[in-house]
XYZ file of C-alpha atoms in Angstrom:
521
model
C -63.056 -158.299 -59.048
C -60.491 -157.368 -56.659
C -58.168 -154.090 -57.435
C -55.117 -155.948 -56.741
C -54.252 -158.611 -59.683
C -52.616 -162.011 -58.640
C -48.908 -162.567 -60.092
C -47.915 -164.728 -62.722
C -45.402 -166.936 -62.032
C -43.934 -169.742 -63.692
C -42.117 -173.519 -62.005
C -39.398 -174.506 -64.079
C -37.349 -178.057 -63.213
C -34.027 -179.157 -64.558
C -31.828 -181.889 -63.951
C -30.181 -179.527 -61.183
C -33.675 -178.570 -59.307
C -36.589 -176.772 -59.904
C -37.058 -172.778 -59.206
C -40.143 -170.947 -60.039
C -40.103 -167.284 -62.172
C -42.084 -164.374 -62.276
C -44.206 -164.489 -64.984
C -43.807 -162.396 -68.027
C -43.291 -159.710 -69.868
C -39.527 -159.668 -69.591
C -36.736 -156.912 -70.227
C -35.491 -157.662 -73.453
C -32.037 -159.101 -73.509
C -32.410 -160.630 -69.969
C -33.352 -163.710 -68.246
C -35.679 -164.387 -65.988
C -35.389 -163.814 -62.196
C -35.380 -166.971 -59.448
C -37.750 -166.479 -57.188
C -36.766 -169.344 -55.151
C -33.087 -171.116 -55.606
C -32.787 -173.941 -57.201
C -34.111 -177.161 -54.877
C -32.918 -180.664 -55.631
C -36.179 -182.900 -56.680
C -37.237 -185.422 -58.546
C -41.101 -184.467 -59.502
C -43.437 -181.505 -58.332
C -47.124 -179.990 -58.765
C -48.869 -177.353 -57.901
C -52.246 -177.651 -55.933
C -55.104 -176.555 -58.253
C -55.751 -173.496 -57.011
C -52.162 -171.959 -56.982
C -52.018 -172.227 -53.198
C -49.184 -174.512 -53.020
C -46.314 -176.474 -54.333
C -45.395 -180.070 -53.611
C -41.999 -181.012 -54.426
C -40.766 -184.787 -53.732
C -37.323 -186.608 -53.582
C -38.125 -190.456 -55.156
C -37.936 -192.771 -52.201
C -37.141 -190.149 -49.649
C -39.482 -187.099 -48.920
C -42.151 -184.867 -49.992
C -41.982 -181.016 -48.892
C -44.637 -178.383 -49.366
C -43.967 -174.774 -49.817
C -46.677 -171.985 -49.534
C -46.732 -170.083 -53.051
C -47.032 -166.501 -51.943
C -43.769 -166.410 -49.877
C -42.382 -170.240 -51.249
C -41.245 -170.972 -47.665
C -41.908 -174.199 -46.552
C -44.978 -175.062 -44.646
C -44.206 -178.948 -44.120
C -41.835 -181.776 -44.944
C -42.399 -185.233 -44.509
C -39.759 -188.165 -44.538
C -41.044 -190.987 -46.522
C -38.974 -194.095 -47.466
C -40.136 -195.615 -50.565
C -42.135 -192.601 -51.635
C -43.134 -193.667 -55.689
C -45.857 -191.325 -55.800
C -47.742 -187.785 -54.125
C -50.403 -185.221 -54.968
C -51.545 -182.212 -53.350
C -55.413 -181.747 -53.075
C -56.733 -178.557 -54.974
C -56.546 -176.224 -51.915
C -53.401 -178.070 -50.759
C -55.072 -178.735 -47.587
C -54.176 -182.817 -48.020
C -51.307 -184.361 -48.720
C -52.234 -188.530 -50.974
C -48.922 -190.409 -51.019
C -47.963 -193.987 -52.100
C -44.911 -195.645 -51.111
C -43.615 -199.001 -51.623
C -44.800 -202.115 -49.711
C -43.167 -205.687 -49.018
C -46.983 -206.948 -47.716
C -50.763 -206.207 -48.118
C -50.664 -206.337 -43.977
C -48.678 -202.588 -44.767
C -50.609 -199.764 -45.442
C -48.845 -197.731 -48.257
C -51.350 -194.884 -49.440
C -51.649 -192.314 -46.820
C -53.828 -189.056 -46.749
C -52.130 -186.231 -44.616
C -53.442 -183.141 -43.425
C -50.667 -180.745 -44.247
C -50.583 -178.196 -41.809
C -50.509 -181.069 -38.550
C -48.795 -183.943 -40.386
C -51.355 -186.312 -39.462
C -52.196 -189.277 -41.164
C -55.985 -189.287 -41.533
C -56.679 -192.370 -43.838
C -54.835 -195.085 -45.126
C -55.530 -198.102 -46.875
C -52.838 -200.822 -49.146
C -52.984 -200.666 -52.433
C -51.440 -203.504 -54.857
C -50.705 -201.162 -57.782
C -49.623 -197.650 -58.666
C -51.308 -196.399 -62.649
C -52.383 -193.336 -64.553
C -55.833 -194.565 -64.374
C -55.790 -195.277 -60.405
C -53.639 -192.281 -59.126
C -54.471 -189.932 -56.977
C -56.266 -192.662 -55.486
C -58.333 -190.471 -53.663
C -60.694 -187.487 -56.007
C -61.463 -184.391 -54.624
C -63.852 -181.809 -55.673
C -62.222 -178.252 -56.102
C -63.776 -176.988 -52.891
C -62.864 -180.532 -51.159
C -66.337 -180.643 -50.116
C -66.671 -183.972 -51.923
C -63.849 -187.141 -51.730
C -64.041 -190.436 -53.170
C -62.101 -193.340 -54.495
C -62.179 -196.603 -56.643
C -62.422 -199.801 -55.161
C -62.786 -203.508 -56.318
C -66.782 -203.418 -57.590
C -67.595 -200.133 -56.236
C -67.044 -196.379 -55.338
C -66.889 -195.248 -52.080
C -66.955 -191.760 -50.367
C -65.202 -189.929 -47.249
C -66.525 -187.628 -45.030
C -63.856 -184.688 -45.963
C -64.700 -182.922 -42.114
C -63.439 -186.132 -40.854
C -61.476 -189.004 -42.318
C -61.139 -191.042 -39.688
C -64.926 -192.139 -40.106
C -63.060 -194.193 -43.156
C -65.608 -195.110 -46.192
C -69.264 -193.506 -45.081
C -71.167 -194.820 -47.944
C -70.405 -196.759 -51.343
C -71.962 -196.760 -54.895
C -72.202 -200.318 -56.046
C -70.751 -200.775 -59.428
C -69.281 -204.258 -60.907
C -66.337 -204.256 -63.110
C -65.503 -200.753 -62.355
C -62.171 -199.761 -63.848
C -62.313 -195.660 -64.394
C -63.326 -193.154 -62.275
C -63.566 -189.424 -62.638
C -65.466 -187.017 -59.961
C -66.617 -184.021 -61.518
C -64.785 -181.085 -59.714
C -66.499 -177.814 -59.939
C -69.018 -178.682 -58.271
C -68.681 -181.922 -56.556
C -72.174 -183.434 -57.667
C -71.815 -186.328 -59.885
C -68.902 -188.650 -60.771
C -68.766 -191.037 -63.666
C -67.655 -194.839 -63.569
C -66.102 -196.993 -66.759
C -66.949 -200.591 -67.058
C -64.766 -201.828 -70.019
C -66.753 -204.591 -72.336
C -66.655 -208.285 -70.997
C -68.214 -211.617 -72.304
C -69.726 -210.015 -74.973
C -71.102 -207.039 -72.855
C -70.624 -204.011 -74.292
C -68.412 -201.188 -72.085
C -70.475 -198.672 -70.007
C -70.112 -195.187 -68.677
C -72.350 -194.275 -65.835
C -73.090 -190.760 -64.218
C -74.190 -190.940 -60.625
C -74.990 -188.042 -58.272
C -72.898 -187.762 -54.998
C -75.714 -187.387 -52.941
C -75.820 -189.785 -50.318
C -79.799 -190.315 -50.430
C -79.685 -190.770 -54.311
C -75.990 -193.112 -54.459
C -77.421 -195.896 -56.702
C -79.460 -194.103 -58.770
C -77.845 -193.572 -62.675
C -78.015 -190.690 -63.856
C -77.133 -191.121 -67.179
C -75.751 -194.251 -69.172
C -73.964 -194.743 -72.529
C -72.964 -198.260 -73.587
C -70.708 -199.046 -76.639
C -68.255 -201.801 -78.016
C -64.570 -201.676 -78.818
C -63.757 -199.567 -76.126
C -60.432 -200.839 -74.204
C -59.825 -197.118 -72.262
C -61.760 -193.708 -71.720
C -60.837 -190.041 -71.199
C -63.252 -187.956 -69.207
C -63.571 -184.390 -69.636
C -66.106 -182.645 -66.948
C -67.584 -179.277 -68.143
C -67.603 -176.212 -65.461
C -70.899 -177.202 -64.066
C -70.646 -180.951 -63.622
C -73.869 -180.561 -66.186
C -72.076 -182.355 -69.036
C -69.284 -185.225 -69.779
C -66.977 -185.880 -72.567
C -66.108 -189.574 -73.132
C -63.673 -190.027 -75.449
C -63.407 -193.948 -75.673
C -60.413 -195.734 -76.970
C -59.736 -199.275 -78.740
C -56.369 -200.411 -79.221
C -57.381 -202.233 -82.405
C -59.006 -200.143 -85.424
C -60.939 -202.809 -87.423
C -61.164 -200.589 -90.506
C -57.279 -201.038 -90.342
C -56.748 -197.199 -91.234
C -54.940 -196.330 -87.915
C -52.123 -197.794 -86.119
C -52.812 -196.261 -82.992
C -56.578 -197.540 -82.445
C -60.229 -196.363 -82.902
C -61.282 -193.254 -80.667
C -64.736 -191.826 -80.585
C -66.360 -188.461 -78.737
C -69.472 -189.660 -76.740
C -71.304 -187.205 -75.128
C -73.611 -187.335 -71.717
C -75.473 -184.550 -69.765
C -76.668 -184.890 -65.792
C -80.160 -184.004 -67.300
C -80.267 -186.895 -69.925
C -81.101 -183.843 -72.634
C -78.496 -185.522 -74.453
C -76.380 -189.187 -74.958
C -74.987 -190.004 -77.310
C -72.132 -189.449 -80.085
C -70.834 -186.120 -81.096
C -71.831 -185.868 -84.925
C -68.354 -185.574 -86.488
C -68.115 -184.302 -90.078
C -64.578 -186.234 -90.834
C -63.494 -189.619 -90.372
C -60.447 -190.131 -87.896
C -59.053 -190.101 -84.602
C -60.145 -187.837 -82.147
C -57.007 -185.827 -81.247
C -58.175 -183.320 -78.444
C -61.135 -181.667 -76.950
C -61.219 -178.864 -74.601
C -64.193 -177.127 -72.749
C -64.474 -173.593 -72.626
C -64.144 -171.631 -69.412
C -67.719 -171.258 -68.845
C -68.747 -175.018 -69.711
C -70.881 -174.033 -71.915
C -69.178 -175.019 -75.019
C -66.572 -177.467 -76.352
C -64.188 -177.559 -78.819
C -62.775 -181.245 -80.607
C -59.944 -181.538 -83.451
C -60.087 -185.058 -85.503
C -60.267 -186.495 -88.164
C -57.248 -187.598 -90.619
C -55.026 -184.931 -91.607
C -55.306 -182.401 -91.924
C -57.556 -182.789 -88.961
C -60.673 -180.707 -88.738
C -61.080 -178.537 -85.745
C -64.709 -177.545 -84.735
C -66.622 -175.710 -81.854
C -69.754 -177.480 -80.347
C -72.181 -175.960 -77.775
C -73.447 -177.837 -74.710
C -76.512 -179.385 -76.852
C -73.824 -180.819 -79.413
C -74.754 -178.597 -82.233
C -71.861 -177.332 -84.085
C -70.963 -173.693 -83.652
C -68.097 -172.884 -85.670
C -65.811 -174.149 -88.031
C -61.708 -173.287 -87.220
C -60.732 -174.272 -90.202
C -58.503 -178.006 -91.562
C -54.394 -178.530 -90.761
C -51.635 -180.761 -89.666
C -53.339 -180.581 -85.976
C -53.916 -182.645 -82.809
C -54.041 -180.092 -79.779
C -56.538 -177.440 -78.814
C -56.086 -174.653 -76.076
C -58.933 -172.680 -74.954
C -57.997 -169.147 -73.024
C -59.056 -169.067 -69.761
C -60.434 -165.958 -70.536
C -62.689 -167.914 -73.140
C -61.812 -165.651 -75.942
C -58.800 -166.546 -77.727
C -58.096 -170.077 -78.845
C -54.688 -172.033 -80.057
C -54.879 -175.178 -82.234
C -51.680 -176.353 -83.024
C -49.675 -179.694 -84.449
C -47.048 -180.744 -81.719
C -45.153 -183.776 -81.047
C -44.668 -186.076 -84.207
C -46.480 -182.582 -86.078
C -44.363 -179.659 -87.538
C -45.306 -177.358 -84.460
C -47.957 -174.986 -86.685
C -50.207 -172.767 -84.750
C -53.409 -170.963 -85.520
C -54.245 -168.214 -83.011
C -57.895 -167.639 -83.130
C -60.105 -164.565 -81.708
C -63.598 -166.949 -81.002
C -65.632 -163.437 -79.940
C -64.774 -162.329 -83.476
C -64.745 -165.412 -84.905
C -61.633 -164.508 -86.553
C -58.072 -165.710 -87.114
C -55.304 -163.362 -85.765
C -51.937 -165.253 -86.943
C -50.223 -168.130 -87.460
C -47.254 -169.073 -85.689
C -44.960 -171.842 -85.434
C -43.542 -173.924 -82.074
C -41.502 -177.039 -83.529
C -40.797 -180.032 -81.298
C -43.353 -178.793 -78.517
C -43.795 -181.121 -75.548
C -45.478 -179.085 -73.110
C -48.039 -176.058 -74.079
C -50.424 -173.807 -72.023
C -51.933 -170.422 -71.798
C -51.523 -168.088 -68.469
C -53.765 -167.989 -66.149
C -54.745 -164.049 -67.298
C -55.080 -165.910 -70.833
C -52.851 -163.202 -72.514
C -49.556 -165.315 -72.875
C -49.559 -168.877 -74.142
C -46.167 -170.771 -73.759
C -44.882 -174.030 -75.381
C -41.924 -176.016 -74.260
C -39.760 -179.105 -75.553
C -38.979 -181.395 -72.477
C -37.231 -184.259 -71.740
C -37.224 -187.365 -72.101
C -39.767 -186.932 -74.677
C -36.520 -185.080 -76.359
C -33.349 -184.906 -75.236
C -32.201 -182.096 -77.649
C -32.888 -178.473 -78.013
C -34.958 -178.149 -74.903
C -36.252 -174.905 -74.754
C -39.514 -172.330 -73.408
C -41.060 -170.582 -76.018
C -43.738 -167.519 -74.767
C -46.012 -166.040 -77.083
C -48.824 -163.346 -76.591
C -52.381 -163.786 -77.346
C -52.397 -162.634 -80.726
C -49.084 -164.944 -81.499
C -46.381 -162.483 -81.513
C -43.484 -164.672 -79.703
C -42.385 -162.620 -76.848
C -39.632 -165.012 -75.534
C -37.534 -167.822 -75.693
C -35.098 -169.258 -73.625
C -32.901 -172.509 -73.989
C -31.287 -175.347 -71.771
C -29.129 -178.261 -71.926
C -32.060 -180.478 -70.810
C -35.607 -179.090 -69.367
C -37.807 -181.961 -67.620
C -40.824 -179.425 -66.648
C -42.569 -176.186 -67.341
C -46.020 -174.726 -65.614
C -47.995 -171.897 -65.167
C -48.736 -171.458 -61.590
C -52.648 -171.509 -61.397
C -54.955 -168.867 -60.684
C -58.258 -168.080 -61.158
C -59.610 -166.394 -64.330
C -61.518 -164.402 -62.782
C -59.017 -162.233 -60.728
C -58.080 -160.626 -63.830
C -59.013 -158.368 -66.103
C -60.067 -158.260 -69.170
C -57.166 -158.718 -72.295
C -57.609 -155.414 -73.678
C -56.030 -153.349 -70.566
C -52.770 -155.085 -71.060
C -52.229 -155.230 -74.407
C -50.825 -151.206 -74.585
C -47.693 -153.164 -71.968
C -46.780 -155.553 -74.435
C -46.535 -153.608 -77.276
C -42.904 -153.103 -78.604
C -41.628 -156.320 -76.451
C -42.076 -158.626 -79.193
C -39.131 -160.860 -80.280
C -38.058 -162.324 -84.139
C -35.792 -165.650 -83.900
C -32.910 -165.291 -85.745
C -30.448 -167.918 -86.924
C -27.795 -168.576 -84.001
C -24.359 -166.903 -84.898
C -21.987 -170.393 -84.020
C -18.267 -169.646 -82.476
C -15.682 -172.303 -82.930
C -15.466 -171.804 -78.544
C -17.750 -172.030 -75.849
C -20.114 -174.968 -75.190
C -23.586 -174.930 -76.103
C -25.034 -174.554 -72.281
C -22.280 -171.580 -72.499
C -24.449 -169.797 -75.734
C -27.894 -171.016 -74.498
C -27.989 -170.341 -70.548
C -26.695 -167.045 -69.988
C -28.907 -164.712 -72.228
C -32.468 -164.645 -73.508
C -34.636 -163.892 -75.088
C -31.517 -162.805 -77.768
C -31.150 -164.346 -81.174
C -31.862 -167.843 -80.221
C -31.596 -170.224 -83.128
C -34.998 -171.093 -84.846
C -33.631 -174.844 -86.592
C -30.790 -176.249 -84.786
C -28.696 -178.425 -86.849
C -29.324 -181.087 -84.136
C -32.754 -182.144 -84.841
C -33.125 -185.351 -86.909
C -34.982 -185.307 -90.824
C -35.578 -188.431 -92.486
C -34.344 -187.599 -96.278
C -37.457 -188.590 -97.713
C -39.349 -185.338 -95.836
C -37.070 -183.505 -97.364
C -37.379 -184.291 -100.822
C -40.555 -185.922 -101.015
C -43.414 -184.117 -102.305
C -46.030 -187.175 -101.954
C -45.012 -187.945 -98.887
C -45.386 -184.183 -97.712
C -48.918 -184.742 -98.820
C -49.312 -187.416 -97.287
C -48.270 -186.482 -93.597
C -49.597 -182.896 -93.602
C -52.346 -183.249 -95.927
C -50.559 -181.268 -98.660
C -49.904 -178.306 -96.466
C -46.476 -178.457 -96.238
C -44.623 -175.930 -98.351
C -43.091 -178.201 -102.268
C -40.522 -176.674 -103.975
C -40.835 -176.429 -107.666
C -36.839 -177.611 -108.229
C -36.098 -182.030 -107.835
C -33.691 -182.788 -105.839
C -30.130 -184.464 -106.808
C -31.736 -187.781 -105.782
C -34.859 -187.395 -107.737
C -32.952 -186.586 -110.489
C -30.458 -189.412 -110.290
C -33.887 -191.580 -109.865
C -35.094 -190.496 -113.157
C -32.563 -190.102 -115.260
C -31.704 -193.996 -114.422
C -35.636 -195.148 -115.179
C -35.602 -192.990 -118.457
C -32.501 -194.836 -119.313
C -34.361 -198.477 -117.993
C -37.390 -197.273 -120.389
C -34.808 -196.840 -123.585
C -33.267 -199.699 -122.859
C -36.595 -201.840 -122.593
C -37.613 -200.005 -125.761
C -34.289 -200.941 -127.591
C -34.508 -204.360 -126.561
C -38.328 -205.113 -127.897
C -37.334 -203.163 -131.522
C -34.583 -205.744 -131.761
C -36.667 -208.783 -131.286
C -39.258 -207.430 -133.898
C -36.837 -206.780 -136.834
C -35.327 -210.577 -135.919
């Protein structure tokens, strides 16, 4: 490991522009430095590696800045531009822009340093499940993309050889190269005629392209989430139907299939709880996964690479799991339509640290170094109390900082291994810790005025903003029915559960009067 550590630094995007931070700790009472002023955009990404950043302008441009000095290395003008995506060493740039014929080619692949076009080919379509169009491994050793029937693979020394050899596959819909290494990528074939829907594993070696590597068929499967292992020696499947024919979810039946490049293992993960399947997460060295399902409170448990359950962390109103990059510390947390509870866990000690809490959370994430884990609420998801939220490993909340409207937050990535181990921080962060306090309201100033100028300083925990349906308030049943009976029941009705009784009590005496009445007659 090299002497020097890497930086943290943080991208931040508002309505006005994105900028990027340093990363934390921060002086207390202050806000956080802009590296970069703020840029007018409309989306932007870093490459996977931390390299570089790709800002775009919708229907205009695309510009990418290198991330040690954030000066620009390139800026293309692209009319129609819908869509772009750095490569993971920001060596390419894939973009789609809008096209009035098939005869127009609309997804290019640049080389960013010499703004040539290398490859382009017309695509009908722009989705989550087809963009980028074209995978890379993380080295970019390895490129492929999905086609009608079939995968088919670049040479990444030279893309103007176009397709150099396919992988025939009918009724291909999904595709998901495993990244670190290149060596196998995994097709979906969703169910048809009465077929049932397929995942296949294939190696990217051009003398073994047709061969399957592994297979796992099932039925009611509409969609599937793949989650590659560091390695490419194992593949999370988590397949989705919109329809639960038990009728106990709205949302659809999920289930956590699990395949491995040496067929030691396909099949399901053994589940102890009935449910959903609300996240999974591999650890940093692949060698483990962790899953939270089940009905709530949702059951969070830690699997190793031959699916055999390791540890137990424990039942709540959950649906998110972070692992530290570090692979020692571990978040699971409620966010979303959840109260925002977190559970900081220590996995080498197999130990809980804290709880914490992180209402309304949109966005969350550890650092790179793994010793600060930050949560944000974004719009549109939420177009109130928009805020970043930093904690420490052990869920002490180090900072907080508001805005009128936040659209993105992200750590800029680096790898794990350029830093060091947790414990020679911790004696820096000691002392920097932060409690929120209830927000001291002036009859003047706006709320951008209170919220922009100053953090982290006494930044209100529960605005009065945020919406509460009356019957969460007052509702013990239906707190036990949402959170599993975690949430916190006061021993005191309320006004309206009063009101409620007194008026059956008096429905109950009436009854009772009525029925003596026709017995004496």
């Amino acid at each position: 490991m090299a002497s020097q550590q890497p930086s943290l630094a943080i991208l931040v995007r508002a309505p006005d522009g994105f900028t990027v931070w340093p990363g934390p700790p921060y002086p207390p009472g202050s806000s956080p430095p802009q590296r970069l002023p703020k840029t007018a955009c409309s989306a932007t990404s870093f490459s996977s590696d931390g390299s570089r950043l790709l800002a775009t302008v919708a229907s205009a441009s695309a510009t990418v800045y290198d991330c040690s000095s954030l000066s620009v290395i390139r800026s293309f003008d692209l009319p129609g531009l819908t869509a772009a995506a750095l490569s993971p060493t920001g060596s390419y740039l894939q973009t789609f822009q809008k096209s009035s014929s098939p005869q127009v080619k609309n997804v290019t692949v640049w080389h960013v340093d010499t703004a040539t076009a290398l490859y382009q080919h017309y695509q009908k379509n722009l989705s989550k499940a087809n963009w980028p169009m074209v995978q890379f491994s993380a080295d970019e050793s390895v490129a492929c993309r999905m086609a009608t029937n079939e995968m088919q693979f670049f040479d990444t020394n030279d893309f103007t050889k176009g397709i150099v050899y396919k992988v025939r596959l009918p009724g291909i819909a999904a595709l998901q190269l495993a990244s670190a290494p290149g060596s196998h990528v995994a097709g979906f074939v969703p169910e048809a005629k009465g077929v049932p829907a397929s995942v296949q594993i294939f190696s990217c070696d051009k003398d073994a392209q047709n061969q399957v590597v592994a297979r796992r068929s099932f039925f009611r499967c509409s969609t599937v989430q793949f989650h590659w292992n560091k390695g490419s020696t194992g593949l999370l499947i988590v397949s989705q139907a919109d329809v639960d024919k038990t009728n106990q979810s709205y949302y659809g039946e999920t289930k956590l299939h699990y395949l491995t490049t040496d067929r030691a293992f396909e099949g399901i993960v053994p589940l102890k709880k009935e449910g959903p399947v609300h996240d999974v997460q591999w650890s940093s060295s692949g060698s483990e996964f962790a899953v939270v399902y089940g009905y709530m409170p949702a059951k969070a448990t830690i699997f190793n690479k031959k699916c055999n359950p390791l540890h137990e962390l424990g039942e709540g109103p959950y649906n998110t799991i972070r692992w530290n990059p570090k692979g020692r510390f571990i978040v699971i947390a409620g966010f979303g339509n959840l109260p925002g509870d977190m559970a900081f866990w220590d996995y080498s000690e197999k130990k809980l640290i804290q709880k914490a809490k992180a209402e309304w959370s949109v966005i969350s994430e550890w650092s790179p170094d793994g010793r600060h884990f930050m949560t944000a609420t974004t719009a549109p998801r939420l177009q109130i109390d928009n805020r970043i939220k930093i904690f420490d490993h052990t869920g002490s909340l180090q900072f907080i900082k508001e805005f009128e409207k936040l659209y993105q937050v992200d750590w800029k990535p680096e790898s794990p291994e350029r830093f060091g181990d947790i414990a020679e921080l911790t004696i820096s962060l000691n002392g920097i810790k932060i409690e929120e306090t209830k927000k001291q309201v002036s009859g003047q100033g706006s709320k951008s005025a209170q919220t922009s100028s100053k953090a982290p300083v006494n930044v209100a925990a529960k605005p009065a903003g945020a919406y509460r349906p009356p019957q969460s308030k007052h509702t013990a049943a239906l707190q036990d029915k949402l959170f599993g009976g975690l949430a916190p029941t006061g021993g005191e009705m309320s006004k309206t559960a009063l009101r409620n009784k007194k008026r059956r009590e008096k429905q109950k005496e009436k009854k009772a009067g009525e029925g003596s009445s026709a017995d004496d007659s």
